[in-house]
XYZ file of N, CA and C in Angstrom:
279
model
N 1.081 -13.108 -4.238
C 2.064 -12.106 -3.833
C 1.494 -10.715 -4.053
N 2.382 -9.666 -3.547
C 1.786 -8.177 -3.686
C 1.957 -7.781 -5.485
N 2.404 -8.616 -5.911
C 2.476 -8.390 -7.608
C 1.641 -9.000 -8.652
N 0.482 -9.500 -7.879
C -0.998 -10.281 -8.156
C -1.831 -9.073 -8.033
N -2.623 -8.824 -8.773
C -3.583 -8.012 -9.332
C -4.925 -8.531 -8.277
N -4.845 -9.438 -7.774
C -6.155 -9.556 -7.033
C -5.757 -9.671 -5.486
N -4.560 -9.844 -5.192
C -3.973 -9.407 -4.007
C -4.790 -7.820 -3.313
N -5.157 -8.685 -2.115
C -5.561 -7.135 -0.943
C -5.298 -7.107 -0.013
N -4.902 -5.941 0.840
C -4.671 -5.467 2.077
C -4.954 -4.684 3.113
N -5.287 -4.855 4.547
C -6.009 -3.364 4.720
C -4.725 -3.185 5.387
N -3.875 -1.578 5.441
C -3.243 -0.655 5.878
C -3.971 0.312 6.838
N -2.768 0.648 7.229
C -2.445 1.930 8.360
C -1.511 2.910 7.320
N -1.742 3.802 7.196
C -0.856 5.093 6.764
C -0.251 6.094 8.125
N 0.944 6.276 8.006
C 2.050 7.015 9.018
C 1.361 7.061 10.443
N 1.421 8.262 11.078
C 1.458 8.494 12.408
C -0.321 8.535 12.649
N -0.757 8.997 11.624
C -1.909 8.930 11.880
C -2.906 7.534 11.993
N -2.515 6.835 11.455
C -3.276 5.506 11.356
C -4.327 5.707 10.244
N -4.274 6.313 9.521
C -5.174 6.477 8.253
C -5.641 4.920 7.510
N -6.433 4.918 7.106
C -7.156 3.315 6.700
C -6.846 3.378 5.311
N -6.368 2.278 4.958
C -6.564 2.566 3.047
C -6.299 0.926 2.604
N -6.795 0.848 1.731
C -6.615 -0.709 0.914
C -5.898 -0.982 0.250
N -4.274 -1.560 0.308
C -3.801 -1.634 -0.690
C -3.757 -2.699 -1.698
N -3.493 -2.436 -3.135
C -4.015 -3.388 -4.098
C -2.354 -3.653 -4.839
N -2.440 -4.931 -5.003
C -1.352 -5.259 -5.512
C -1.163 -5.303 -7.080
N -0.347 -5.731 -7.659
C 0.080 -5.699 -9.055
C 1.323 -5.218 -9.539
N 1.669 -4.747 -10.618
C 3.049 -4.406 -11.154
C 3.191 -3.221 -10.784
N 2.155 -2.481 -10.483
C 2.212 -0.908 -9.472
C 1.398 -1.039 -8.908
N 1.981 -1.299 -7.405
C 0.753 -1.448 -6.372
C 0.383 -0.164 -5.984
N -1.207 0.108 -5.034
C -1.237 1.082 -4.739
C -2.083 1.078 -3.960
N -2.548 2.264 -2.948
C -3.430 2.562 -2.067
C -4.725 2.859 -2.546
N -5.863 2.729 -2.358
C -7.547 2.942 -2.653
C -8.014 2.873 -1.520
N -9.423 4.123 -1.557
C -10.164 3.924 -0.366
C -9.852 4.300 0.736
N -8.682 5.356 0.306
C -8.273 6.482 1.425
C -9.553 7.746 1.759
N -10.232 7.792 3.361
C -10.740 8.976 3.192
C -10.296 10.104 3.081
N -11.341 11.337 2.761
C -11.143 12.483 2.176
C -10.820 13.386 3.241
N -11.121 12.922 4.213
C -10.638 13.290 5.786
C -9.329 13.085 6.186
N -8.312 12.244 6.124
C -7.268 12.379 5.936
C -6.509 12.257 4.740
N -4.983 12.714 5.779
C -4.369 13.707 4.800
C -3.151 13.298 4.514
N -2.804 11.997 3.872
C -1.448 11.356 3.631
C -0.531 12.196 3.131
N 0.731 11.955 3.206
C 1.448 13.064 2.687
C 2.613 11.745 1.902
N 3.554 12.376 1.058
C 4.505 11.762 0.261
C 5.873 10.862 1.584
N 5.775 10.346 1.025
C 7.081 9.342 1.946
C 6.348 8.767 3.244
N 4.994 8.725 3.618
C 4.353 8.415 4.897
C 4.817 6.798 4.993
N 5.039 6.166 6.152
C 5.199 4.476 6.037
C 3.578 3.932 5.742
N 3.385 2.417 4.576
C 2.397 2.122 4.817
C 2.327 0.811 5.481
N 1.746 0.685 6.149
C 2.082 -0.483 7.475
C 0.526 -1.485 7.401
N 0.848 -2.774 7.689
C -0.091 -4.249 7.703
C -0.716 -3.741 8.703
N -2.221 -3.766 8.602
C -3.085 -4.022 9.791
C -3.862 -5.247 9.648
N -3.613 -5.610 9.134
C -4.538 -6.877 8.168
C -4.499 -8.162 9.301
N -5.343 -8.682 9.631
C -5.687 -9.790 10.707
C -4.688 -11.144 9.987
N -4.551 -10.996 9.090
C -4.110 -11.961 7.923
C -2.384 -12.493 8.229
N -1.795 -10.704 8.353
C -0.643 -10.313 8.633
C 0.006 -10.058 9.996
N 1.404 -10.317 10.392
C 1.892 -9.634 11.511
C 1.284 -8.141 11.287
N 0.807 -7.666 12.485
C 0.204 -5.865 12.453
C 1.866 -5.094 12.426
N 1.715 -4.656 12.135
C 2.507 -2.931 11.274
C 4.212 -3.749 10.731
N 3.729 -4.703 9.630
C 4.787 -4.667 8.697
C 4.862 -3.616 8.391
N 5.832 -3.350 7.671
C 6.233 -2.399 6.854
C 5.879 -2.753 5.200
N 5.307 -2.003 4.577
C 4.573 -2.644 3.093
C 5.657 -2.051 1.811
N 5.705 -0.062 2.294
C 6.282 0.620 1.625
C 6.091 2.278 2.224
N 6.203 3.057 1.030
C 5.822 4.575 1.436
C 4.903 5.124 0.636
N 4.349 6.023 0.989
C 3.465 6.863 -0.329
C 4.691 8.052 -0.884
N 3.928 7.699 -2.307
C 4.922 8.212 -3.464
C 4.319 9.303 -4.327
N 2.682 9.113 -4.016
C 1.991 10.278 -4.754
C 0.502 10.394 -4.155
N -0.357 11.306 -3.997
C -1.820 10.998 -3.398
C -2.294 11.972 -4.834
N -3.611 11.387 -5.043
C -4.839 12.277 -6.158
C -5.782 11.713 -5.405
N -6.928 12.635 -5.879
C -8.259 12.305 -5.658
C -9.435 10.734 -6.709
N -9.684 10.243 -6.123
C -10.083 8.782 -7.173
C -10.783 9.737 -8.125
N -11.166 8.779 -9.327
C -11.600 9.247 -10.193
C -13.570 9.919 -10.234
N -14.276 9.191 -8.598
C -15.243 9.339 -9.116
C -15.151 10.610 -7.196
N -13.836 11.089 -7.093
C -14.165 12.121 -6.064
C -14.605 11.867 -4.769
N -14.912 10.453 -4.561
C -15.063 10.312 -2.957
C -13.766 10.023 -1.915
N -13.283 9.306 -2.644
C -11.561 8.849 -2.021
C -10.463 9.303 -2.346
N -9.742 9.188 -1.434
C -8.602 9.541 -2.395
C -7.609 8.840 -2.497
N -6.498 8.440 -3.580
C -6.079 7.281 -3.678
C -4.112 7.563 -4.168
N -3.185 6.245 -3.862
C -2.306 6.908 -3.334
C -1.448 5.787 -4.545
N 0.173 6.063 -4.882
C 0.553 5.163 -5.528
C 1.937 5.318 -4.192
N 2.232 3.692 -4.045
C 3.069 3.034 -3.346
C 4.562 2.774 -3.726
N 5.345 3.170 -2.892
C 6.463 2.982 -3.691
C 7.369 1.768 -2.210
N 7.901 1.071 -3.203
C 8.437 -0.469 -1.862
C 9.755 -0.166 -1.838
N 9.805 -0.944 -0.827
C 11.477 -0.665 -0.033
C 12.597 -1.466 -0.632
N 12.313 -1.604 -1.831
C 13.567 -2.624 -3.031
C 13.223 -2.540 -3.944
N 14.233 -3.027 -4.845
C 14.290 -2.880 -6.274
C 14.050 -4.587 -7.139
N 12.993 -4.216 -7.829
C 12.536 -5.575 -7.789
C 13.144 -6.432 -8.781
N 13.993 -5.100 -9.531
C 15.305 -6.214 -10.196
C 16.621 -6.876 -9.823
N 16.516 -6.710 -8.431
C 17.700 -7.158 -7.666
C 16.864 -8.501 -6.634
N 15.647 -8.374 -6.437
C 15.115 -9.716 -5.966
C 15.835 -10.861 -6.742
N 16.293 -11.681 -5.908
C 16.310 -13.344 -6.373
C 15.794 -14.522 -5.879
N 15.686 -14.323 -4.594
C 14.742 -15.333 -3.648
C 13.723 -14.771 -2.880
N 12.497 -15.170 -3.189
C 11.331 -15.445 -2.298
C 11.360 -16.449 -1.332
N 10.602 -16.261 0.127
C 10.515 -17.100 0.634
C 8.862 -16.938 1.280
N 8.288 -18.440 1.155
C 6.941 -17.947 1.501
C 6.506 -19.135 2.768
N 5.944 -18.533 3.265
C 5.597 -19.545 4.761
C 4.413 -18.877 5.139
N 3.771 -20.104 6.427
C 2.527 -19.968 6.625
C 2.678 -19.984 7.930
């Protein structure tokens, strides 16, 4: 699931189609955004992933910084529910 730490994704960010990887876990988030674009707060982040139906809906961006070693820049994700009100999963192939 997106709350697996080794969970990956490749994304689309908003209107632009910006590329970024998102990584799952207890705070998922975006990595491997270039420095060339320019995400902004609340952008949709959408499935491009061959894996996935193309442009689920994943979540929004909630914050952008620069990664730590300055080439990327990297984004924290915020999802469209509250994950203390989840009660059923459903998973299919």
């Amino acid at each position: 699931t997106i709350f697996d730490e080794r969970f990956q994704l490749s994304v689309g960010i908003g209107n632009s189609g910006a590329r970024a990887l998102f990584k799952g876990g207890s705070l998922p988030k975006l990595s491997l955004i270039s420095l060339s674009a320019s995400p902004q707060e609340r952008d949709i982040v959408y499935s491009i992933s061959p894996d996935f139906p193309y442009g689920i809906p994943i979540g929004e961006i909630e914050s952008v910084n620069l990664s730590s070693d300055h080439l990327f820049r990297e984004a924290t994700i915020k999802l469209p529910y509250d994950l203390n009100e989840v009660k059923t999963v459903l998973v299919g192939k």
